[in-house]
Amino acid sequence: MLEKLFSNSDYLKTALDGSWLRNKAITQNIANSSTPNYKRVDVDFQTCLKNASENYKKMKLTTTDEKHIPYNGYTREGEGVKVYRDEDTSYRFDGNNVNIDTEEAELSKNEILYSNLLDQLSDEYTKIKKVISEGSKY
């Protein structure tokens, strides 16, 4: 039952893990922006989140009493975070395909996403704390 209580926080944790891995990939690209024949890497964690969202719609909780509130949760099953190398493009004659301006913009966007996910996770734990403290009054 407790796993259902933390389902949103598990979803946000998956998003945070993917965002953190993407941050590492982008900083690796920036560090290798002048390395000949280096190909940029990126992370596809949106697929993992999409699968979790689709599973959210499919899963139903069985209620044992007519007073129970119906709940639709999600499972953590699905594809994991994928790291891939962009071999198709090349911006320079030395074979490197890192565009430093694009990488810095992606890094900023990812940092904003990570910060927002942290705020949402903090809110989830505040809600859980409130449920526990309010529930102990009865």
Coordinates of N, CA, C and O in Angstrom, one line a residue:
M1 N 0.8 -1.2 0.0 CA 0.0 0.0 0.0 C 0.9 1.3 0.0 O 0.5 2.3 -0.6
L2 N 2.0 1.2 0.7 CA 2.8 2.4 0.8 C 3.4 2.7 -0.6 O 3.7 3.9 -0.9
E3 N 3.6 1.7 -1.4 CA 4.2 1.9 -2.8 C 3.2 2.8 -3.6 O 3.7 3.6 -4.4
K4 N 1.9 2.7 -3.3 CA 0.9 3.6 -4.0 C 1.0 5.0 -3.5 O 0.8 5.9 -4.3
L5 N 1.4 5.2 -2.2 CA 1.5 6.5 -1.7 C 2.6 7.3 -2.3 O 2.6 8.5 -2.5
F6 N 3.7 6.5 -2.7 CA 4.9 7.2 -3.2 C 5.0 7.1 -4.7 O 6.0 7.4 -5.3
S7 N 3.9 6.8 -5.4 CA 4.0 6.6 -6.8 C 4.3 7.9 -7.6 O 5.2 7.8 -8.5
N8 N 3.8 9.0 -7.2 CA 4.2 10.3 -7.8 C 5.6 10.6 -7.6 O 6.4 11.1 -8.5
S9 N 6.1 10.4 -6.4 CA 7.5 10.6 -6.1 C 8.4 9.7 -6.8 O 9.5 10.1 -7.2
D10 N 8.0 8.4 -7.0 CA 8.8 7.5 -7.9 C 8.9 8.0 -9.3 O 9.9 7.9 -9.9
Y11 N 7.8 8.5 -9.8 CA 7.8 9.0 -11.2 C 8.7 10.2 -11.3 O 9.5 10.3 -12.2
L12 N 8.7 11.1 -10.3 CA 9.5 12.3 -10.3 C 11.0 11.9 -10.1 O 11.9 12.5 -10.7
K13 N 11.2 10.9 -9.3 CA 12.6 10.4 -9.2 C 13.2 9.9 -10.5 O 14.3 10.1 -10.9
T14 N 12.3 9.2 -11.3 CA 12.8 8.7 -12.6 C 13.1 9.9 -13.5 O 14.1 9.9 -14.2
A15 N 12.3 10.9 -13.4 CA 12.6 12.2 -14.2 C 13.8 12.8 -13.8 O 14.6 13.3 -14.6
L16 N 14.1 12.9 -12.5 CA 15.3 13.5 -11.9 C 16.5 12.7 -12.3 O 17.5 13.3 -12.7
D17 N 16.4 11.4 -12.3 CA 17.6 10.6 -12.7 C 17.9 10.8 -14.2 O 19.1 10.9 -14.6
G18 N 16.9 10.9 -15.0 CA 17.1 11.1 -16.4 C 17.7 12.5 -16.7 O 18.6 12.7 -17.5
S19 N 17.2 13.5 -16.0 CA 17.7 14.9 -16.1 C 19.1 15.0 -15.7 O 19.9 15.7 -16.3
W20 N 19.5 14.3 -14.6 CA 20.8 14.3 -14.1 C 21.8 13.6 -15.1 O 22.9 14.2 -15.4
L21 N 21.4 12.5 -15.7 CA 22.2 11.8 -16.7 C 22.3 12.7 -17.9 O 23.4 12.8 -18.5
R22 N 21.3 13.4 -18.3 CA 21.3 14.3 -19.4 C 22.3 15.5 -19.2 O 23.1 15.9 -20.0
N23 N 22.3 16.0 -17.9 CA 23.3 17.0 -17.5 C 24.7 16.5 -17.7 O 25.6 17.3 -18.2
K24 N 25.0 15.3 -17.3 CA 26.3 14.7 -17.4 C 26.7 14.6 -18.9 O 27.8 14.9 -19.3
A25 N 25.7 14.2 -19.8 CA 26.0 14.0 -21.2 C 26.3 15.4 -21.8 O 27.3 15.5 -22.6
I26 N 25.6 16.4 -21.5 CA 25.8 17.7 -22.1 C 27.1 18.3 -21.6 O 27.8 18.9 -22.4
T27 N 27.5 18.1 -20.3 CA 28.8 18.7 -19.9 C 29.9 17.9 -20.5 O 31.0 18.5 -20.8
Q28 N 29.7 16.6 -20.8 CA 30.7 15.8 -21.5 C 30.9 16.4 -22.9 O 32.0 16.5 -23.4
N29 N 29.8 16.7 -23.6 CA 29.8 17.3 -24.9 C 30.6 18.6 -24.9 O 31.4 18.9 -25.8
I30 N 30.3 19.5 -23.9 CA 31.0 20.8 -23.8 C 32.5 20.6 -23.6 O 33.3 21.3 -24.2
A31 N 32.8 19.7 -22.7 CA 34.2 19.4 -22.4 C 35.0 18.9 -23.7 O 36.2 19.1 -23.8
N32 N 34.3 18.2 -24.6 CA 34.9 17.6 -25.8 C 34.6 18.4 -27.0 O 34.8 17.9 -28.1
S33 N 34.2 19.7 -26.9 CA 33.9 20.5 -28.0 C 35.0 20.7 -29.0 O 34.8 21.1 -30.2
S34 N 36.3 20.6 -28.5 CA 37.4 20.8 -29.4 C 38.2 19.5 -29.7 O 39.2 19.6 -30.3
T35 N 37.6 18.4 -29.3 CA 38.2 17.1 -29.6 C 37.9 16.6 -31.0 O 36.7 16.5 -31.4
P36 N 38.9 16.4 -31.9 CA 38.6 15.9 -33.2 C 37.9 14.6 -33.2 O 38.1 13.7 -32.4
N37 N 36.9 14.5 -34.1 CA 36.1 13.3 -34.4 C 35.2 12.9 -33.2 O 34.7 11.8 -33.2
Y38 N 35.1 13.8 -32.2 CA 34.1 13.5 -31.1 C 32.7 13.7 -31.6 O 32.4 14.6 -32.3
K39 N 31.8 12.7 -31.3 CA 30.4 12.8 -31.6 C 29.6 13.0 -30.3 O 29.8 12.3 -29.3
R40 N 28.7 14.0 -30.4 CA 28.0 14.4 -29.2 C 27.1 13.2 -28.7 O 26.7 12.4 -29.5
V41 N 26.8 13.2 -27.4 CA 25.9 12.2 -26.9 C 24.7 12.9 -26.2 O 24.8 14.1 -25.9
D42 N 23.6 12.2 -26.2 CA 22.4 12.8 -25.5 C 21.7 11.7 -24.8 O 22.0 10.5 -25.0
V43 N 20.7 12.0 -24.1 CA 19.9 11.1 -23.3 C 18.4 11.2 -23.6 O 17.9 12.3 -23.8
D44 N 17.8 10.0 -23.8 CA 16.4 9.9 -24.1 C 15.7 9.3 -22.9 O 15.5 8.1 -22.8
F45 N 15.3 10.2 -21.9 CA 14.6 9.7 -20.8 C 13.1 10.1 -21.0 O 12.3 9.6 -20.2
Q46 N 12.7 10.8 -22.0 CA 11.3 11.2 -22.2 C 10.5 9.9 -22.5 O 9.4 9.8 -22.2
T47 N 11.2 8.9 -23.2 CA 10.5 7.7 -23.6 C 10.1 6.9 -22.3 O 9.1 6.4 -22.2
C48 N 11.1 6.9 -21.3 CA 10.8 6.2 -20.1 C 9.6 6.9 -19.3 O 8.8 6.2 -18.8
L49 N 9.6 8.2 -19.3 CA 8.5 8.9 -18.7 C 7.2 8.7 -19.4 O 6.2 8.6 -18.8
K50 N 7.3 8.7 -20.7 CA 6.0 8.4 -21.5 C 5.5 7.1 -21.2 O 4.3 6.9 -21.0
N51 N 6.3 6.1 -21.1 CA 5.9 4.7 -20.7 C 5.3 4.7 -19.3 O 4.2 4.0 -19.1
A52 N 5.9 5.4 -18.4 CA 5.3 5.4 -17.0 C 4.0 6.1 -17.1 O 3.0 5.7 -16.4
S53 N 3.8 7.2 -17.9 CA 2.5 7.9 -18.0 C 1.5 7.0 -18.6 O 0.3 7.0 -18.2
E54 N 1.8 6.2 -19.6 CA 0.9 5.3 -20.2 C 0.4 4.2 -19.3 O -0.7 3.8 -19.2
N55 N 1.4 3.7 -18.5 CA 1.1 2.7 -17.5 C 0.2 3.3 -16.4 O -0.6 2.5 -15.8
Y56 N 0.3 4.5 -16.1 CA -0.5 5.2 -15.1 C -2.0 5.1 -15.5 O -2.8 4.9 -14.7
K57 N -2.3 5.2 -16.8 CA -3.7 5.1 -17.3 C -4.2 3.7 -17.2 O -5.4 3.4 -17.1
K58 N -3.3 2.7 -17.3 CA -3.7 1.3 -17.4 C -4.0 0.6 -16.0 O -4.8 -0.3 -15.9
M59 N -3.3 1.0 -15.0 CA -3.3 0.3 -13.7 C -4.5 0.7 -12.8 O -4.8 1.9 -12.7
K60 N -5.2 -0.2 -12.3 CA -6.3 0.1 -11.4 C -6.1 -0.6 -10.0 O -5.5 -1.7 -9.9
L61 N -6.5 0.1 -9.0 CA -6.4 -0.4 -7.6 C -7.7 -1.1 -7.3 O -8.7 -0.5 -7.5
T62 N -7.6 -2.3 -6.7 CA -8.8 -3.0 -6.3 C -9.3 -2.4 -4.9 O -8.5 -2.3 -4.0
T63 N -10.5 -2.1 -4.8 CA -11.1 -1.6 -3.6 C -11.8 -2.7 -2.9 O -12.5 -3.6 -3.6
T64 N -11.8 -2.8 -1.6 CA -12.5 -3.9 -0.8 C -13.7 -3.4 -0.1 O -14.4 -4.2 0.5
D65 N -14.0 -2.1 -0.2 CA -15.1 -1.5 0.5 C -15.7 -0.4 -0.4 O -15.0 0.3 -1.1
E66 N -17.0 -0.3 -0.3 CA -17.7 0.8 -1.2 C -17.3 2.2 -0.8 O -17.4 3.1 -1.5
K67 N -16.7 2.4 0.4 CA -16.3 3.7 0.9 C -14.9 4.0 0.4 O -14.4 5.2 0.6
H68 N -14.2 3.0 -0.1 CA -12.8 3.3 -0.6 C -12.9 4.2 -1.8 O -13.8 4.1 -2.6
I69 N -11.9 5.1 -1.9 CA -11.8 6.0 -3.0 C -11.1 5.3 -4.1 O -10.0 4.7 -3.9
P70 N -11.6 5.3 -5.4 CA -10.9 4.6 -6.5 C -9.6 5.3 -6.7 O -9.5 6.6 -6.7
Y71 N -8.5 4.6 -7.1 CA -7.2 5.1 -7.3 C -6.7 4.5 -8.6 O -6.7 3.3 -8.8
N72 N -6.1 5.4 -9.4 CA -5.4 4.9 -10.6 C -3.9 5.3 -10.4 O -3.6 6.5 -10.3
G73 N -3.1 4.3 -10.4 CA -1.7 4.6 -10.2 C -0.9 4.2 -11.5 O -1.5 4.0 -12.5
Y74 N 0.4 4.2 -11.4 CA 1.2 3.7 -12.5 C 2.3 2.8 -12.0 O 2.6 2.8 -10.8
T75 N 2.8 2.0 -12.9 CA 3.9 1.1 -12.5 C 5.2 1.7 -13.0 O 5.2 2.6 -13.9
R76 N 6.3 1.3 -12.4 CA 7.6 1.8 -12.8 C 8.2 0.9 -13.9 O 9.4 1.1 -14.3
E77 N 7.4 0.0 -14.5 CA 7.9 -0.8 -15.6 C 8.0 0.0 -16.8 O 7.4 1.0 -17.0
G78 N 8.8 -0.4 -17.7 CA 9.0 0.3 -19.0 C 10.4 0.4 -19.4 O 11.3 -0.2 -18.7
E79 N 10.7 1.0 -20.5 CA 12.0 1.1 -20.9 C 12.8 2.1 -20.0 O 12.3 3.0 -19.5
G80 N 14.1 1.8 -19.9 CA 15.0 2.7 -19.1 C 15.5 3.9 -19.9 O 15.1 4.1 -21.1
V81 N 16.3 4.6 -19.3 CA 16.9 5.8 -19.9 C 17.9 5.3 -20.9 O 18.7 4.4 -20.6
K82 N 17.9 5.9 -22.1 CA 18.8 5.5 -23.2 C 19.8 6.7 -23.5 O 19.3 7.8 -23.7
V83 N 21.0 6.3 -23.5 CA 22.1 7.3 -24.0 C 22.4 6.9 -25.4 O 22.6 5.7 -25.7
Y84 N 22.4 7.9 -26.3 CA 22.8 7.6 -27.7 C 23.8 8.6 -28.2 O 23.9 9.7 -27.7
R85 N 24.5 8.2 -29.2 CA 25.6 9.0 -29.8 C 25.1 9.5 -31.2 O 24.6 8.7 -32.0
D86 N 25.2 10.8 -31.5 CA 24.7 11.4 -32.7 C 25.9 11.2 -33.8 O 26.8 12.0 -33.8
E87 N 25.8 10.2 -34.6 CA 26.8 9.9 -35.6 C 26.5 10.6 -36.9 O 27.3 10.6 -37.8
D88 N 25.3 11.1 -37.1 CA 24.9 11.5 -38.4 C 25.4 12.9 -38.9 O 25.6 13.1 -40.0
T89 N 25.6 13.8 -37.9 CA 25.9 15.2 -38.3 C 27.4 15.5 -38.0 O 28.0 14.8 -37.2
S90 N 27.9 16.5 -38.7 CA 29.2 17.0 -38.4 C 29.3 18.4 -38.8 O 29.0 18.8 -39.9
Y91 N 29.6 19.3 -37.8 CA 29.7 20.7 -38.1 C 31.0 21.2 -38.5 O 31.1 22.3 -39.1
R92 N 32.0 20.4 -38.4 CA 33.4 20.9 -38.6 C 34.1 19.9 -39.5 O 33.7 18.7 -39.6
F93 N 35.2 20.4 -40.1 CA 36.1 19.5 -40.9 C 36.8 18.4 -40.1 O 37.1 17.4 -40.7
D94 N 37.0 18.6 -38.8 CA 37.7 17.6 -38.0 C 36.8 16.5 -37.6 O 37.2 15.6 -36.8
G95 N 35.5 16.5 -38.0 CA 34.6 15.4 -37.6 C 33.8 15.6 -36.3 O 32.9 14.8 -36.0
N96 N 34.1 16.6 -35.6 CA 33.4 16.9 -34.3 C 32.0 17.5 -34.7 O 31.9 18.3 -35.6
N97 N 31.0 17.1 -34.0 CA 29.6 17.6 -34.3 C 29.0 18.4 -33.1 O 27.8 18.5 -33.0
V98 N 29.8 18.9 -32.2 CA 29.3 19.6 -31.0 C 29.2 21.1 -31.4 O 30.2 21.7 -31.8
N99 N 28.0 21.6 -31.2 CA 27.8 23.1 -31.4 C 27.7 23.6 -29.9 O 26.8 23.4 -29.2
I100 N 28.7 24.4 -29.5 CA 28.8 24.8 -28.1 C 27.6 25.7 -27.7 O 27.2 25.6 -26.6
D101 N 27.1 26.5 -28.6 CA 26.0 27.4 -28.3 C 24.7 26.5 -28.0 O 24.0 26.8 -27.1
T102 N 24.5 25.5 -28.9 CA 23.4 24.6 -28.7 C 23.5 23.8 -27.4 O 22.5 23.7 -26.6
E103 N 24.7 23.4 -27.1 CA 24.9 22.6 -25.8 C 24.7 23.5 -24.6 O 24.1 23.0 -23.6
E104 N 25.1 24.7 -24.6 CA 24.9 25.6 -23.5 C 23.4 25.9 -23.3 O 23.0 26.0 -22.2
A105 N 22.7 26.1 -24.4 CA 21.3 26.3 -24.3 C 20.6 25.1 -23.7 O 19.7 25.2 -22.9
E106 N 21.0 23.9 -24.2 CA 20.4 22.7 -23.7 C 20.7 22.5 -22.2 O 19.8 22.0 -21.4
L107 N 21.9 22.8 -21.8 CA 22.3 22.7 -20.4 C 21.4 23.6 -19.5 O 20.9 23.2 -18.5
S108 N 21.2 24.9 -20.0 CA 20.4 25.8 -19.2 C 18.9 25.3 -19.1 O 18.3 25.3 -18.1
K109 N 18.4 24.8 -20.2 CA 17.0 24.2 -20.3 C 16.9 23.0 -19.3 O 16.0 22.9 -18.6
N110 N 17.9 22.2 -19.3 CA 17.9 21.0 -18.5 C 18.0 21.4 -17.0 O 17.4 20.8 -16.1
E111 N 18.8 22.4 -16.7 CA 18.9 22.9 -15.3 C 17.6 23.4 -14.8 O 17.2 23.2 -13.6
I112 N 16.9 24.1 -15.6 CA 15.5 24.6 -15.2 C 14.6 23.5 -15.0 O 13.8 23.4 -14.0
L113 N 14.6 22.5 -15.9 CA 13.8 21.3 -15.7 C 14.1 20.6 -14.4 O 13.2 20.2 -13.6
Y114 N 15.4 20.4 -14.1 CA 15.8 19.7 -12.9 C 15.3 20.5 -11.7 O 14.8 19.8 -10.7
S115 N 15.5 21.8 -11.7 CA 15.0 22.6 -10.6 C 13.5 22.5 -10.3 O 13.0 22.3 -9.2
N116 N 12.7 22.5 -11.4 CA 11.3 22.3 -11.3 C 10.9 20.9 -10.8 O 10.0 20.8 -10.0
L117 N 11.6 19.9 -11.3 CA 11.3 18.6 -10.8 C 11.6 18.5 -9.3 O 10.9 17.8 -8.5
L118 N 12.7 19.1 -8.8 CA 13.0 19.1 -7.4 C 11.9 19.8 -6.6 O 11.5 19.3 -5.5
D119 N 11.4 20.9 -7.1 CA 10.3 21.6 -6.4 C 9.1 20.7 -6.3 O 8.4 20.7 -5.3
Q120 N 8.7 20.0 -7.4 CA 7.6 19.1 -7.4 C 7.7 18.0 -6.5 O 6.8 17.6 -5.8
L121 N 9.0 17.4 -6.4 CA 9.2 16.3 -5.5 C 9.1 16.8 -4.0 O 8.5 16.1 -3.2
S122 N 9.6 18.0 -3.8 CA 9.5 18.6 -2.4 C 8.0 18.7 -2.0 O 7.6 18.5 -0.9
D123 N 7.2 19.2 -3.0 CA 5.8 19.4 -2.8 C 5.1 18.0 -2.5 O 4.2 17.9 -1.6
E124 N 5.5 17.0 -3.2 CA 5.0 15.6 -3.0 C 5.2 15.2 -1.5 O 4.4 14.6 -0.9
Y125 N 6.5 15.4 -1.1 CA 6.8 14.9 0.3 C 6.1 15.8 1.3 O 5.7 15.3 2.4
T126 N 5.8 17.1 1.0 CA 5.0 17.9 1.9 C 3.6 17.4 2.0 O 3.0 17.3 3.1
K127 N 3.0 16.9 0.9 CA 1.7 16.4 0.9 C 1.7 15.1 1.7 O 0.7 14.9 2.5
I128 N 2.6 14.2 1.5 CA 2.7 13.0 2.2 C 2.8 13.2 3.7 O 2.1 12.6 4.5
K129 N 3.6 14.2 4.1 CA 3.8 14.5 5.5 C 2.5 15.0 6.1 O 2.1 14.7 7.2
K130 N 1.8 15.8 5.3 CA 0.5 16.4 5.8 C -0.5 15.2 6.0 O -1.3 15.2 6.9
V131 N -0.6 14.3 5.0 CA -1.5 13.2 5.1 C -1.2 12.4 6.4 O -2.1 12.0 7.1
I132 N 0.1 12.1 6.6 CA 0.5 11.3 7.8 C 0.1 12.1 9.1 O -0.5 11.5 10.0
S133 N 0.4 13.4 9.2 CA 0.1 14.1 10.4 C -1.4 14.3 10.6 O -1.8 14.3 11.7
E134 N -2.1 14.6 9.5 CA -3.6 14.7 9.7 C -4.2 13.4 10.0 O -5.2 13.3 10.8
G135 N -3.7 12.3 9.4 CA -4.3 11.0 9.7 C -4.1 10.5 11.1 O -4.8 9.8 11.7
S136 N -3.0 11.0 11.8 CA -2.7 10.6 13.1 C -3.7 11.3 14.1 O -3.7 10.9 15.3
K137 N -4.4 12.3 13.7 CA -5.4 13.0 14.6 C -6.6 12.2 14.8 O -7.4 12.5 15.7
Y138 N -6.9 11.2 14.0 CA -8.2 10.5 14.1 C -8.0 9.2 14.8 O -7.2 8.4 14.8

